[in-house]
Tab-separated table of C-alpha atoms in Angstrom:
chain	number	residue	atom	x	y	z
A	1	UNK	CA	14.394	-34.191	21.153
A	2	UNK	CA	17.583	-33.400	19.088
A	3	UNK	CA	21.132	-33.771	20.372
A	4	UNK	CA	23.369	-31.759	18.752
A	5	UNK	CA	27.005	-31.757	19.895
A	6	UNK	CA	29.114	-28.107	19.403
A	7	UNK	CA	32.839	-29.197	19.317
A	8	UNK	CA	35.823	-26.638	18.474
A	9	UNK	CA	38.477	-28.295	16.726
A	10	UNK	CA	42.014	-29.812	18.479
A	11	UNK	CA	45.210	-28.157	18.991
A	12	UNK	CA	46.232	-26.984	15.472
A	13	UNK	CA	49.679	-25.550	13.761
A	14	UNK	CA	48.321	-22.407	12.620
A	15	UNK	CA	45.013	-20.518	11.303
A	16	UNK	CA	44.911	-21.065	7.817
A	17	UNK	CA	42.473	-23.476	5.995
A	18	UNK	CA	45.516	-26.324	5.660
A	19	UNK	CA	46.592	-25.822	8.866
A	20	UNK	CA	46.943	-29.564	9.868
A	21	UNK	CA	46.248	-30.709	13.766
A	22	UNK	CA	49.926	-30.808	15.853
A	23	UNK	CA	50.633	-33.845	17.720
A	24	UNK	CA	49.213	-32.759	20.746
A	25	UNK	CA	45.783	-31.911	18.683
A	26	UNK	CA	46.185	-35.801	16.932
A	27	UNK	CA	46.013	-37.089	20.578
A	28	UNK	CA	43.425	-34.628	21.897
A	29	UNK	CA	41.181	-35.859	18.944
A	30	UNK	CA	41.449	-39.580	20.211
A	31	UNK	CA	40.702	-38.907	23.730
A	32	UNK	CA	37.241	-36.832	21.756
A	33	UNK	CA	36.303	-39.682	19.874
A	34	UNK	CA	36.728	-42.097	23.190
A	35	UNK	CA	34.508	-39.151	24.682
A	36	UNK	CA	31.897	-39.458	22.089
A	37	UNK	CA	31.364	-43.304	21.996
A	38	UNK	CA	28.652	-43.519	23.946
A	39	UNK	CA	26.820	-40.392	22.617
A	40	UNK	CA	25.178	-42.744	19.552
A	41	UNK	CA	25.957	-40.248	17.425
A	42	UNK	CA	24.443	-41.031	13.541
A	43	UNK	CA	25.803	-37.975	11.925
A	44	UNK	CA	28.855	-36.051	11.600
A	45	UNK	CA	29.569	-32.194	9.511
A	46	UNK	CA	32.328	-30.352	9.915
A	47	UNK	CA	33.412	-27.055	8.696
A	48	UNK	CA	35.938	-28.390	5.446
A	49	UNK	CA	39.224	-26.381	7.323
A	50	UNK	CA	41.909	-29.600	7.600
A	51	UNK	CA	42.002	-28.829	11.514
A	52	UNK	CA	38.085	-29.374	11.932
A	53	UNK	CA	38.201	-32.775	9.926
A	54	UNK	CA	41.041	-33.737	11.355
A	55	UNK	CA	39.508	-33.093	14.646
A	56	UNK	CA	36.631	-35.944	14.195
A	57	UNK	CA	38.340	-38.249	12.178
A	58	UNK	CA	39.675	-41.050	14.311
A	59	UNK	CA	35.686	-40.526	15.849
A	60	UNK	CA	34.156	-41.158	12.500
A	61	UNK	CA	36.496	-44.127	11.529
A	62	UNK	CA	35.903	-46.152	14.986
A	63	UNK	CA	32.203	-45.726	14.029
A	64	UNK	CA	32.014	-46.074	10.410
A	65	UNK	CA	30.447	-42.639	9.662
A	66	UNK	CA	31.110	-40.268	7.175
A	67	UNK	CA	32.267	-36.512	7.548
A	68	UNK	CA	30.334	-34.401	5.631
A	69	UNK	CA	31.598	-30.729	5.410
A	70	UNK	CA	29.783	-27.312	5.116
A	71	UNK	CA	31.501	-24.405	3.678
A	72	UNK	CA	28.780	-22.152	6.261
A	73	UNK	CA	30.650	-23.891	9.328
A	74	UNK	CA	33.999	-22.683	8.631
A	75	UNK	CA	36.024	-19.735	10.806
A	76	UNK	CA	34.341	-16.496	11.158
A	77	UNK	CA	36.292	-13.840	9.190
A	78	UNK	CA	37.289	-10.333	11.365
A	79	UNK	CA	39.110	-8.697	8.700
A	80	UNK	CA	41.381	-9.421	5.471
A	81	UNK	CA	43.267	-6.468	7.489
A	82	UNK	CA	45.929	-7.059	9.604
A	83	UNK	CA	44.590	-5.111	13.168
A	84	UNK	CA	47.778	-5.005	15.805
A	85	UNK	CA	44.886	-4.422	17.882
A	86	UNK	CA	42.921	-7.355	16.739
A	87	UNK	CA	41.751	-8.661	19.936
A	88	UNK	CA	39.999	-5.241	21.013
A	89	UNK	CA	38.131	-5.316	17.670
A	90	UNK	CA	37.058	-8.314	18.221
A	91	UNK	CA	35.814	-7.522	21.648
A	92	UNK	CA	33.664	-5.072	20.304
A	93	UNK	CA	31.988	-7.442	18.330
A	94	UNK	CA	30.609	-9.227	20.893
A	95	UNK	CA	28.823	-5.927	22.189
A	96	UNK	CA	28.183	-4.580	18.428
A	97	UNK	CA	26.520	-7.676	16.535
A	98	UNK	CA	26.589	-5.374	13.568
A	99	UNK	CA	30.073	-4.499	13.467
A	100	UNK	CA	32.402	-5.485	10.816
A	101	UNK	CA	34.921	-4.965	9.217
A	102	UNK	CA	36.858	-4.556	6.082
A	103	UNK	CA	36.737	-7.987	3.936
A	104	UNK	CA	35.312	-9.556	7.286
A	105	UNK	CA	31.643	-10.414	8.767
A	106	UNK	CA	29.713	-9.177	11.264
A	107	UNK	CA	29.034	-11.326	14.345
A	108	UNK	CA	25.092	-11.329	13.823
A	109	UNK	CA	26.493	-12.388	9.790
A	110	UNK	CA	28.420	-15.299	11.251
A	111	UNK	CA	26.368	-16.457	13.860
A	112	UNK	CA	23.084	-16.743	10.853
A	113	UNK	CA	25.317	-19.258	8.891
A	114	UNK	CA	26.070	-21.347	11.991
A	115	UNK	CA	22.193	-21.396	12.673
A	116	UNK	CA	21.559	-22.276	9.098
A	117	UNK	CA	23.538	-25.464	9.443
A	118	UNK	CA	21.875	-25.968	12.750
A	119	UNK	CA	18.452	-25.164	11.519
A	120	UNK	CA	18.907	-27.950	8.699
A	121	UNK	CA	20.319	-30.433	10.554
A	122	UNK	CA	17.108	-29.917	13.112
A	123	UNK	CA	14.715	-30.940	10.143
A	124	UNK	CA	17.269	-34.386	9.519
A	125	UNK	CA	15.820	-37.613	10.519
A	126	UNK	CA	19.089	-38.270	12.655
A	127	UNK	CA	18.577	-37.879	16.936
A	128	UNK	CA	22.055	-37.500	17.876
A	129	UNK	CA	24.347	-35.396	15.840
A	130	UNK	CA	28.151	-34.179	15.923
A	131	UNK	CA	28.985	-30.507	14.232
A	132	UNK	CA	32.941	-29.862	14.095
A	133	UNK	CA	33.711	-25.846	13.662
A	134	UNK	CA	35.729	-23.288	14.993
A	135	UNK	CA	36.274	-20.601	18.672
A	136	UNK	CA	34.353	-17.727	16.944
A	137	UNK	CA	31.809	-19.694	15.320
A	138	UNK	CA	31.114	-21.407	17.527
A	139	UNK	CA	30.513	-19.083	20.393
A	140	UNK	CA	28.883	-16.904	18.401
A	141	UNK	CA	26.436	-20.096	17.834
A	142	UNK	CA	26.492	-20.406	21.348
A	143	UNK	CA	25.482	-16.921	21.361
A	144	UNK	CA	22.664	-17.287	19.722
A	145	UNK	CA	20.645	-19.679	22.196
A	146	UNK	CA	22.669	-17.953	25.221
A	147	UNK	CA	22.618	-13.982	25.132
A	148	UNK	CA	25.022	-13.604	27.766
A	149	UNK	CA	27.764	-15.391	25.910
A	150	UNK	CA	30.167	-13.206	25.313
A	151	UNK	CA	34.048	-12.067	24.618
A	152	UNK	CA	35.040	-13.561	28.004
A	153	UNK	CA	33.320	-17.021	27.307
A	154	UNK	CA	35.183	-17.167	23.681
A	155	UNK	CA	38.710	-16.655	25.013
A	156	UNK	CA	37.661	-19.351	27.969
A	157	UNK	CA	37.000	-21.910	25.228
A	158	UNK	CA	39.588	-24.813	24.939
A	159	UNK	CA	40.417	-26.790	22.218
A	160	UNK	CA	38.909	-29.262	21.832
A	161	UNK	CA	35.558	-27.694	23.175
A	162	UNK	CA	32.221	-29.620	23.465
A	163	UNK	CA	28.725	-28.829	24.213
A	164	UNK	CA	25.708	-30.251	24.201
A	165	UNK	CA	22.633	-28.604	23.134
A	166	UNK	CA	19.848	-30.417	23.407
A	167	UNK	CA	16.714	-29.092	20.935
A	168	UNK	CA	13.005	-29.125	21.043
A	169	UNK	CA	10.395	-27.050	19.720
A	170	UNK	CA	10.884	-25.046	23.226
A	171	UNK	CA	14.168	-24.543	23.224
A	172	UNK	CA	17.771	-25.288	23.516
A	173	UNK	CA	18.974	-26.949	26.934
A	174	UNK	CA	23.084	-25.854	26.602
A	175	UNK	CA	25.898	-27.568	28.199
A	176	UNK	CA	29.489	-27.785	27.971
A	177	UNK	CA	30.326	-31.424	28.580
A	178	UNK	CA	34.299	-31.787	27.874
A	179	UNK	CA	36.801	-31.673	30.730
């Protein structure tokens, strides 16, 4: 059995790559890694956005583990258009997996690169392991092992967000295990 734990980054200033955690997020990321003591987790990837890293930091240094980072687990791109309607679009890609648009991915796009990383990190030797993305991603990842997942589930996400999805050659057992 594999224990792989979904968390969505802290409270961040913004939604760009550098976009540092805000004080609020700093705390929010101590009160995760106090969370995730007694998870015995042996390994720790992140998407490489400063918000994500930031996120698992004060985790990794209590436990002496590095952060490795994966360009696949970074935010899911709508558009490089600006949409004043953005939120409807992205609705719609929760019904239309194959929907995308300009400069963007589709959902079904998005969620294979999150199962990539998952899919790889099945075949390490580690039991327990942390992955550190973002909202989209990761629901769409959540997505993936539960169909009805959906728009409504995304915008109820919190950040930080865990779950814990435990793996087998059956299955994926899904929970969401922060409060």
């Amino acid at each position: 059995m594999k224990t792989i734990y979904l968390i969505r980054h802290c409270q961040a200033t913004g939604q760009e790559p550098a976009a540092p955690l805000t004080r609020t997020g700093q705390e929010q990321a101590e009160r995760l890694a106090e969370m995730l003591e007694d998870k015995g987790i042996e390994w720790v990837v992140s998407s490489p956005y400063v918000r994500a890293v930031e996120t698992i930091k004060p985790f990794c240094e209590r436990n002496q583990l590095p952060c490795h980072t994966d360009e696949r687990l970074k935010e899911r791109v709508l558009s490089t258009e600006n949409y004043e309607d953005w939120l409807s679009r992205l609705k719609d890609t929760y019904s239309d997996l194959d929907l995308k648009f300009p400069g963007g991915e589709s959902s079904n796009e998005a969620m294979s690169r999150g199962i990539a990383v998952l899919n790889e990190l099945h075949d390490r030797p580690e039991n327990n392991i942390a992955v550190v993305t973002h909202g989209a991603l990761m629901s769409l990842i959540l997505k993936h092992f539960i169909s009805s997942f959906g728009f409504d589930d995304w915008q109820s996400l919190s950040n930080p967000d865990v779950y814990r999805a435990a793996v087998d050659l059956r299955g994926a057992s899904i929970s969401r295990i922060w409060e």
